[in-house]
XYZ file of C-alpha atoms in Angstrom:
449
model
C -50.578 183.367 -96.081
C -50.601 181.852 -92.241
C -52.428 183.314 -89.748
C -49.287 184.991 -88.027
C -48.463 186.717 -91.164
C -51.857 188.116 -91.887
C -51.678 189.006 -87.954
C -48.645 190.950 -88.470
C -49.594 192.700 -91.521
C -47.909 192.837 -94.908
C -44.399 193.447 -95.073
C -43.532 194.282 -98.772
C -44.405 196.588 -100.875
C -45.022 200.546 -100.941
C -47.591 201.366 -97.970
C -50.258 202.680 -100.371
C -50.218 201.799 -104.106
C -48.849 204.601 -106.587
C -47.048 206.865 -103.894
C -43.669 207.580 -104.289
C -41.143 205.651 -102.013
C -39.583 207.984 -100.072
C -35.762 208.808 -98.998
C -35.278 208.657 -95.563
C -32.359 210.412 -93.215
C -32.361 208.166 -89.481
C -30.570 209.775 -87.313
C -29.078 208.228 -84.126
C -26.412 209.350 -82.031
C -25.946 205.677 -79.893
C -26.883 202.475 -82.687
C -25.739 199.597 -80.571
C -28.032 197.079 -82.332
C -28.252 194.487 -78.871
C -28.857 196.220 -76.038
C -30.406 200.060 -75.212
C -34.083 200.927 -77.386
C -32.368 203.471 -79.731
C -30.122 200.591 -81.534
C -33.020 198.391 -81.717
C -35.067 201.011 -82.924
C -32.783 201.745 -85.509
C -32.126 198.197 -86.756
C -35.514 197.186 -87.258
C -37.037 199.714 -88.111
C -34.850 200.993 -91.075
C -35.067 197.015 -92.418
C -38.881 197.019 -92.518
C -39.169 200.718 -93.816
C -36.897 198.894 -96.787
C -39.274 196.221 -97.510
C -42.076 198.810 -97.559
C -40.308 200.314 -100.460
C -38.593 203.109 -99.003
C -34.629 204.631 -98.956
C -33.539 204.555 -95.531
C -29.979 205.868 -95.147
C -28.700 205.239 -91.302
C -26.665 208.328 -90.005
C -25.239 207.146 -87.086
C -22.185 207.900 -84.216
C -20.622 205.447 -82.653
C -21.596 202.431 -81.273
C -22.485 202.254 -84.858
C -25.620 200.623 -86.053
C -25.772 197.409 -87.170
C -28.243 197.192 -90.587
C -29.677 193.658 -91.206
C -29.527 192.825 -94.739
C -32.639 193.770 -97.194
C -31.147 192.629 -100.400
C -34.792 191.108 -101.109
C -36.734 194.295 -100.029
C -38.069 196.722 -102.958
C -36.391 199.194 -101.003
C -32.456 199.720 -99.269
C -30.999 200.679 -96.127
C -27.736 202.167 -95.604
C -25.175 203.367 -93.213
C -23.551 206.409 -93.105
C -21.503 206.636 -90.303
C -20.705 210.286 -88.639
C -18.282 209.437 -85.766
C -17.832 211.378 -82.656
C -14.413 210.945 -80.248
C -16.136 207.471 -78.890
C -15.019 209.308 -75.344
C -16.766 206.172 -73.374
C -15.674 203.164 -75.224
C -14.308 200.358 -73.565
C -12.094 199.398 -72.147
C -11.457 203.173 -71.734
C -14.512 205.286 -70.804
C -13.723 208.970 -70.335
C -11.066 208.999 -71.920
C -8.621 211.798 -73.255
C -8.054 212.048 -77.119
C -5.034 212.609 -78.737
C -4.179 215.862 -80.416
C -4.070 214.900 -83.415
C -7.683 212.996 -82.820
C -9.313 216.802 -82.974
C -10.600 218.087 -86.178
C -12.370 221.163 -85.334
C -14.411 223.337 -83.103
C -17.034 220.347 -82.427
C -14.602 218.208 -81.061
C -13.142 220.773 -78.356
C -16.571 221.183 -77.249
C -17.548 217.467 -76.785
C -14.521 217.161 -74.778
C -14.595 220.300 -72.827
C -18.234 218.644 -72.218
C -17.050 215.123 -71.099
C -14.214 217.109 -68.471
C -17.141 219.027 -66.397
C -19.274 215.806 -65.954
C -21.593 216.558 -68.659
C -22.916 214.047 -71.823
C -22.119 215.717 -75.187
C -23.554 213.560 -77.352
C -27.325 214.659 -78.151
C -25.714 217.916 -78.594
C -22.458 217.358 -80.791
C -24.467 214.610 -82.833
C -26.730 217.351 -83.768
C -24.347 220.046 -84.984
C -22.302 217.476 -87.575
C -25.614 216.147 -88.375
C -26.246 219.578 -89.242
C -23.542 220.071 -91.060
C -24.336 216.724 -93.117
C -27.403 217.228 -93.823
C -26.854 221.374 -95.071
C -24.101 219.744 -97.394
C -26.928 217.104 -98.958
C -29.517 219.682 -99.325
C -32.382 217.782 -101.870
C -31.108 214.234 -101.582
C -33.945 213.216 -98.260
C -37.703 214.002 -98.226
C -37.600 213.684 -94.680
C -35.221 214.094 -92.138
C -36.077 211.453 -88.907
C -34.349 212.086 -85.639
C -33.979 209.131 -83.113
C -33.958 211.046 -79.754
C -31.215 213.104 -80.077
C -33.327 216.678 -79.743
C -29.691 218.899 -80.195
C -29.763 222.545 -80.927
C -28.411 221.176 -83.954
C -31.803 220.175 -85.660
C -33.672 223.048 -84.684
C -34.750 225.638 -88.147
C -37.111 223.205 -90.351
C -36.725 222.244 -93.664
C -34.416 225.159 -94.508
C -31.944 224.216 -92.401
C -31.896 220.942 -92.508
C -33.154 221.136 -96.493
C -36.274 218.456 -95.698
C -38.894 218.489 -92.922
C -37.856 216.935 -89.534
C -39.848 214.348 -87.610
C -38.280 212.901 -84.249
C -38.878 209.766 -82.235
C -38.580 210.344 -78.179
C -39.274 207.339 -76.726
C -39.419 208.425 -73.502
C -38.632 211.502 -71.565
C -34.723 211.199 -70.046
C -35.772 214.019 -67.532
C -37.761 210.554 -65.891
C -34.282 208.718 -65.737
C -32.887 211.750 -64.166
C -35.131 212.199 -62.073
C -35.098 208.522 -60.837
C -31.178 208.528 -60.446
C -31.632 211.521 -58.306
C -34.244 209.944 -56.211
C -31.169 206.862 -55.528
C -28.747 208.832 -54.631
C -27.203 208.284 -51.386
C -25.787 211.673 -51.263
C -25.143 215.271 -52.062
C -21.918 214.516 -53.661
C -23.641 211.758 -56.418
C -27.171 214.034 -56.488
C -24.621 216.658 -58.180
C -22.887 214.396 -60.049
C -26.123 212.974 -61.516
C -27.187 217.084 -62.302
C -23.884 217.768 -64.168
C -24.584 214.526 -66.178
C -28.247 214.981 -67.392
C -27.581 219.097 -68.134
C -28.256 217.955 -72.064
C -31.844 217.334 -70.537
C -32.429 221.187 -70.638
C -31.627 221.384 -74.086
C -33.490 218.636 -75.141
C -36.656 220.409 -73.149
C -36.340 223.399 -75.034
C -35.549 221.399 -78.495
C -38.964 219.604 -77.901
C -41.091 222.525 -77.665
C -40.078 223.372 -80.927
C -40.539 219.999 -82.831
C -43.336 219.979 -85.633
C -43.651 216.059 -85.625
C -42.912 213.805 -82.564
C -43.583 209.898 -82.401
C -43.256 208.184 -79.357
C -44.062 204.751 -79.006
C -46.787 204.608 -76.472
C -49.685 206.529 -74.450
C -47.866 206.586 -71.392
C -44.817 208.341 -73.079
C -46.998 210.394 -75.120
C -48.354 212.247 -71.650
C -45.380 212.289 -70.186
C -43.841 214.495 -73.138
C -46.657 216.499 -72.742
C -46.171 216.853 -68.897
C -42.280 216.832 -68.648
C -41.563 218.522 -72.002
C -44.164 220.903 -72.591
C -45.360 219.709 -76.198
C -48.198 220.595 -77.306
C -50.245 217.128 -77.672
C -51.575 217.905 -81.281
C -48.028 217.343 -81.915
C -47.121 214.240 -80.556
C -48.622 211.025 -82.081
C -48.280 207.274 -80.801
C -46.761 204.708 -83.152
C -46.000 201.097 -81.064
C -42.861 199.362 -81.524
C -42.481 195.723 -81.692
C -41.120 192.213 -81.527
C -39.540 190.735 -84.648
C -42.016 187.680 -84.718
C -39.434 185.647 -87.303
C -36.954 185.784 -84.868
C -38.434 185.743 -81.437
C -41.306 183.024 -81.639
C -41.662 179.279 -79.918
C -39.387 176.790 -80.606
C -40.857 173.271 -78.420
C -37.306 171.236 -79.265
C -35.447 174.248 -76.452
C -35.762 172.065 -73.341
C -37.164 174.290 -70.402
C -34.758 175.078 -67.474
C -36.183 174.346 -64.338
C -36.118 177.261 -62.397
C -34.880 179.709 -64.587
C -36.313 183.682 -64.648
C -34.228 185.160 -67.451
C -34.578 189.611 -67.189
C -32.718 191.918 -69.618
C -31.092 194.697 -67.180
C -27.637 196.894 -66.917
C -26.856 196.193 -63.235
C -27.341 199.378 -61.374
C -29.446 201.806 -63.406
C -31.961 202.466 -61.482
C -35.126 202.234 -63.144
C -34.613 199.023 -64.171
C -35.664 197.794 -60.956
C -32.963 194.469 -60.931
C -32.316 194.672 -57.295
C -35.690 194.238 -56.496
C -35.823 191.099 -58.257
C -32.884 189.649 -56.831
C -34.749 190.413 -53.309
C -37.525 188.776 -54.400
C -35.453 185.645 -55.616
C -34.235 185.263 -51.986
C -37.536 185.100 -50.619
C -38.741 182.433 -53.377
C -35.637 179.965 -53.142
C -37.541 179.385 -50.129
C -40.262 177.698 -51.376
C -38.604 177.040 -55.156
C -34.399 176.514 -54.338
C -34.108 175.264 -58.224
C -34.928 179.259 -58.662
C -32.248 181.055 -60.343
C -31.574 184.215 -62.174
C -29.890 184.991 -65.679
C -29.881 188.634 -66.473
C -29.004 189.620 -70.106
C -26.481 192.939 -69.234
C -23.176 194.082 -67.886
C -22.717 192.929 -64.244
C -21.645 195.891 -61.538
C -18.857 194.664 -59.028
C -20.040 197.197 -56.607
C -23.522 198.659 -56.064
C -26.526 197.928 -55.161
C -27.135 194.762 -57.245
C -23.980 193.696 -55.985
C -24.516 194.350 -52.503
C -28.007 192.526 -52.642
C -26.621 189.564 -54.119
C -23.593 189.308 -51.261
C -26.034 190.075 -48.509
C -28.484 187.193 -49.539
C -25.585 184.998 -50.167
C -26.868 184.615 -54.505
C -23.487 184.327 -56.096
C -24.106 180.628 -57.235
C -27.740 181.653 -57.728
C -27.742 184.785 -60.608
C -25.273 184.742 -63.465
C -24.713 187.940 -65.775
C -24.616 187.208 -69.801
C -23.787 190.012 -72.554
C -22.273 189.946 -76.249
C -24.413 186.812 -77.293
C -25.825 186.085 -80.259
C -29.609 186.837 -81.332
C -29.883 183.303 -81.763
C -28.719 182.589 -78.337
C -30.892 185.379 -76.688
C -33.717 183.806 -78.346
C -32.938 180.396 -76.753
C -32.232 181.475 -73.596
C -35.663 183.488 -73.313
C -37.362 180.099 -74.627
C -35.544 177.827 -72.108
C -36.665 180.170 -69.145
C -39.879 179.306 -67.229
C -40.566 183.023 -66.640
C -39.098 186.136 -68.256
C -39.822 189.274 -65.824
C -39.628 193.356 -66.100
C -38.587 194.262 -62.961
C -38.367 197.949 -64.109
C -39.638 201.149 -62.114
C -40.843 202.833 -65.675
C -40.411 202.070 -68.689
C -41.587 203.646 -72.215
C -42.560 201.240 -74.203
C -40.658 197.388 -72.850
C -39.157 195.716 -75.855
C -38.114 192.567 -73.582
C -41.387 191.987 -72.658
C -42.742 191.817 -76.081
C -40.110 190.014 -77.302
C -40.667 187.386 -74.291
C -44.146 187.204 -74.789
C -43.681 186.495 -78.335
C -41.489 183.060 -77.718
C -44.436 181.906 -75.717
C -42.383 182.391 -72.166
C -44.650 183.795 -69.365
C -44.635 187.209 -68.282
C -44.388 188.526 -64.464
C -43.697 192.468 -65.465
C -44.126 195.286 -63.193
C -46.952 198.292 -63.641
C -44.127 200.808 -64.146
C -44.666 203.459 -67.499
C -45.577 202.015 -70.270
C -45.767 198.009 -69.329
C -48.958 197.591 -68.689
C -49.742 198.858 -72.540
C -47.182 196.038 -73.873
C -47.572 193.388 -71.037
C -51.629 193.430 -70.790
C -54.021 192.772 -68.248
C -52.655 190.737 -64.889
C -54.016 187.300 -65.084
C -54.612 187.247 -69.041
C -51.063 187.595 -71.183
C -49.311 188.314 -67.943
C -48.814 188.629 -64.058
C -48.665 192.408 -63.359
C -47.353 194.010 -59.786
C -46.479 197.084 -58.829
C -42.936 198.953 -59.178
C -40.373 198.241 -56.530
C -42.251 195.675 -54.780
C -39.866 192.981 -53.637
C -42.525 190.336 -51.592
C -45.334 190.973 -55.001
C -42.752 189.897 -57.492
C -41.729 187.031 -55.489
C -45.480 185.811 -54.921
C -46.237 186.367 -58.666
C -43.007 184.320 -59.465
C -44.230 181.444 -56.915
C -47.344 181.205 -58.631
C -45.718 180.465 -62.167
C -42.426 178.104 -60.467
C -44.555 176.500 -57.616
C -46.644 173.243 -57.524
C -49.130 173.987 -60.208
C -47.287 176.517 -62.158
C -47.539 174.702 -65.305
C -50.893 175.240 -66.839
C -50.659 178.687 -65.715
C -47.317 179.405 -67.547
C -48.914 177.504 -70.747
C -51.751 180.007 -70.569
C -49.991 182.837 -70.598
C -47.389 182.113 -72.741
C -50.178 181.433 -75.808
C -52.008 184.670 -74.702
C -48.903 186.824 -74.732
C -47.511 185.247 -78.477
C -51.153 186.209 -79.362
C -50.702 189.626 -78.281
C -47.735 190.815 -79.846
C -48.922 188.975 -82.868
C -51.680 191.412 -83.348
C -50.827 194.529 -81.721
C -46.618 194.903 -81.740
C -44.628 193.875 -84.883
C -42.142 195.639 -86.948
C -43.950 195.727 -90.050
C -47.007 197.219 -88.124
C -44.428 200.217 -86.783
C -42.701 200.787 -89.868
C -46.318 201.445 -91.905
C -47.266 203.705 -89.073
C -43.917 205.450 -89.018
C -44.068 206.169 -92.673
C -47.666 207.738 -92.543
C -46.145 210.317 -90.439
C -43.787 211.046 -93.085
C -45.765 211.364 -95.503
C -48.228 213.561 -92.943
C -44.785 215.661 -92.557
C -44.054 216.050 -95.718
C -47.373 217.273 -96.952
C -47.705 219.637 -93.841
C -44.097 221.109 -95.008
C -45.096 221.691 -98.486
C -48.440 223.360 -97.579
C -46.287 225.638 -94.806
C -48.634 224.129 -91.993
C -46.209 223.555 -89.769
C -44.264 226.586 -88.405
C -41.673 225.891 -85.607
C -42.125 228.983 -82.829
């Protein structure tokens, strides 16, 4: 076995020898496999749960998840899909169904929810999950919610006929709370209210949970804080990079100049239009500098505005619906990959830029600093929403000398995620708390208020 593997643990097999593989219901109510945390989540998590020698069937709404093969894993994954009304495809968001698109008192309610400025999902996921899961009473031992926290999934194992554990990777009342804080007035602040109601459901759903993994300390307090769970309840299993995909490749020339970032335009804790301030300061110094972000690109907005007003246009180009294989090469052909964001709960870019061997400059925002490391060792760390600190940390890895330091923390940061954040790692952890679950069910230790 090579020293990577042993790093990132074994990845067949059941997790300890003689227990019983279990059958696994993962819920998620948004599975796009490329870009948002849930969809990853999903994808790899369900594929290495497989080769541990697990059942894992996928219950999933639309953008449906995306399961990578496991034809060679002891165990099988599987998608069952459960479709909403898809009310914010493209190229049609908020959109109005056709009559005969209704099929019963679930439907009515996720649009009546859509028409007031409200986001049904979490909550109309949970009720046909519900339903779903009350019609396959005794074919899951355990029932594994991926942040939806509806009303729906509230009741234990009798309603839902196994015992419930739930993944919240990071409090949404922090987005809301951040959207609310960039709002330019009255008129969006309410608009931004009406949208994140779901948050008070998913509050009170929260207190109520028996079993809650989260995927870092940072997010761990802050469900404690913002949600009000008790922290005997919440436990910390770390996410991670998939190492076979995301790792060096030395025959991907290196663009001069190029900081690739993962970011949807204007959401604002993502932080991107602080980056493209600090690219106008360091073309200064370093005009080969340029910017590829890996998201949708906003014609209006702030992004958009900062862009025009530091005259960028030729200088930070958008990319979305690429391959994995040309994500991958794109990371490795950047001289720096940067987080940007305000918060975050856990970073997946980062970990999965670290692990091709590009250099890090990430901001100190959530949970980064637990993925990213310490500033100076397996990264450059700055603080959130500091426009002249990114562009100085960005100088230092593009400028005259840059080299040796990029080398040095590109090794350090593979190194990290080699032997702290790996799929295989998260899906042995995850399963633990299954099993923990399960047994806590069956000896009635676990008693939802």
């Amino acid at each position: 076995m090579t020293a990577e593997a042993m790093e990132a643990g074994p990845r067949t097999g059941p997790a300890t020898a003689g227990e019983r593989p279990l059958r696994i219901a993962l819920l998620t109510y948004k599975g796009n496999p490329f870009c948002g945390g849930q969809g990853v989540y999903v994808r790899h998590l369900a594929r290495e749960l497989a080769h541990l020698g697990h059942h894992v069937e996928v219950v999933g709404a639309q953008p449906y998840p995306v399961l990578d093969p496991v034809a060679d894993a002891p165990g099988s994954a599987t998608l069952t899909a459960l479709p909403s009304l898809d009310l914010y495809r493209q190229p049609d968001p908020f959109r109005t169904p056709g009559r005969d698109e209704y099929r019963d008192w679930i439907d009515a309610l996720e649009v009546a929810t859509m028409w007031t400025g409200g986001f049904p999902e979490p909550l109309t996921f949970s009720l046909r999950a519900r339903r779903l899961l009350a019609a396959r009473r005794g074919d899951f031992d355990v029932v594994h919610d991926n942040q939806t926290l509806g009303y729906g999934l509230l009741g234990g194992p009798k309603a839902l006929g196994a015992p419930l554990v739930t993944t919240i990777h990071h409090p949404i009342t922090v987005d809301r709370q951040l959207e609310l804080d960039a709002a330019r007035d009255w008129k969006r602040r309410a608009s931004v209210r009406r949208w994140y109601a779901f948050t008070r459901m998913q509050k009170r759903v929260a207190r109520r949970l028996p079993s809650v993994l989260t995927v870092s300390g940072s997010s761990r307090q802050e469900i404690v804080d913002h949600l009000g769970v008790r922290p005997d309840r919440v436990h910390v299993v770390h996410i991670g990079a998939d190492t076979d995909l995301w790792k060096p490749d030395p025959s991907v020339p290196e663009v001069p100049g190029r900081i690739v970032t993962t970011s949807s335009a204007d959401v604002p804790l993502k932080g991107l239009v602080f980056l493209v301030e600090a690219l106008a300061k360091l073309r200064a110094d370093v005009p080969e500098a340029h910017l590829v972000v890996v998201g949708r690109r906003a014609e209006e907005g702030p992004v958009a505005r900062a862009v025009e007003q530091y005259g960028l246009e030729g200088a930070v180009r958008f990319v979305k619906g690429i391959s994995d294989a040309e994500l991958v090469d794109l990371v490795r052909g950047a001289q720096v990959a940067c987080v940007p964001s305000l918060y975050e709960g856990f970073s997946l870019p980062a970990a999965e830029a670290m692990a091709t061997g590009t250099p890090l400059v990430a901001t100190t925002g959530g949970a980064i600093p637990e993925v990213a490391g310490p500033d100076g060792e397996t990264c450059l760390a700055v603080p959130p929403g500091d426009a002249g600190a990114l562009a100085a940390a960005l100088g230092r890895l593009l400028g005259p000398g840059g080299a040796d330091l990029r080398a040095r923390l590109g090794a350090a940061g593979r190194a990290r995620v080699l032997e702290r954040f790996t799929w295989a790692r998260a899906a042995q952890g995850t399963a633990e708390q299954y099993r923990a679950a399960v047994a806590a069910a069956c000896h009635g230790a676990v008693r939802t208020p």
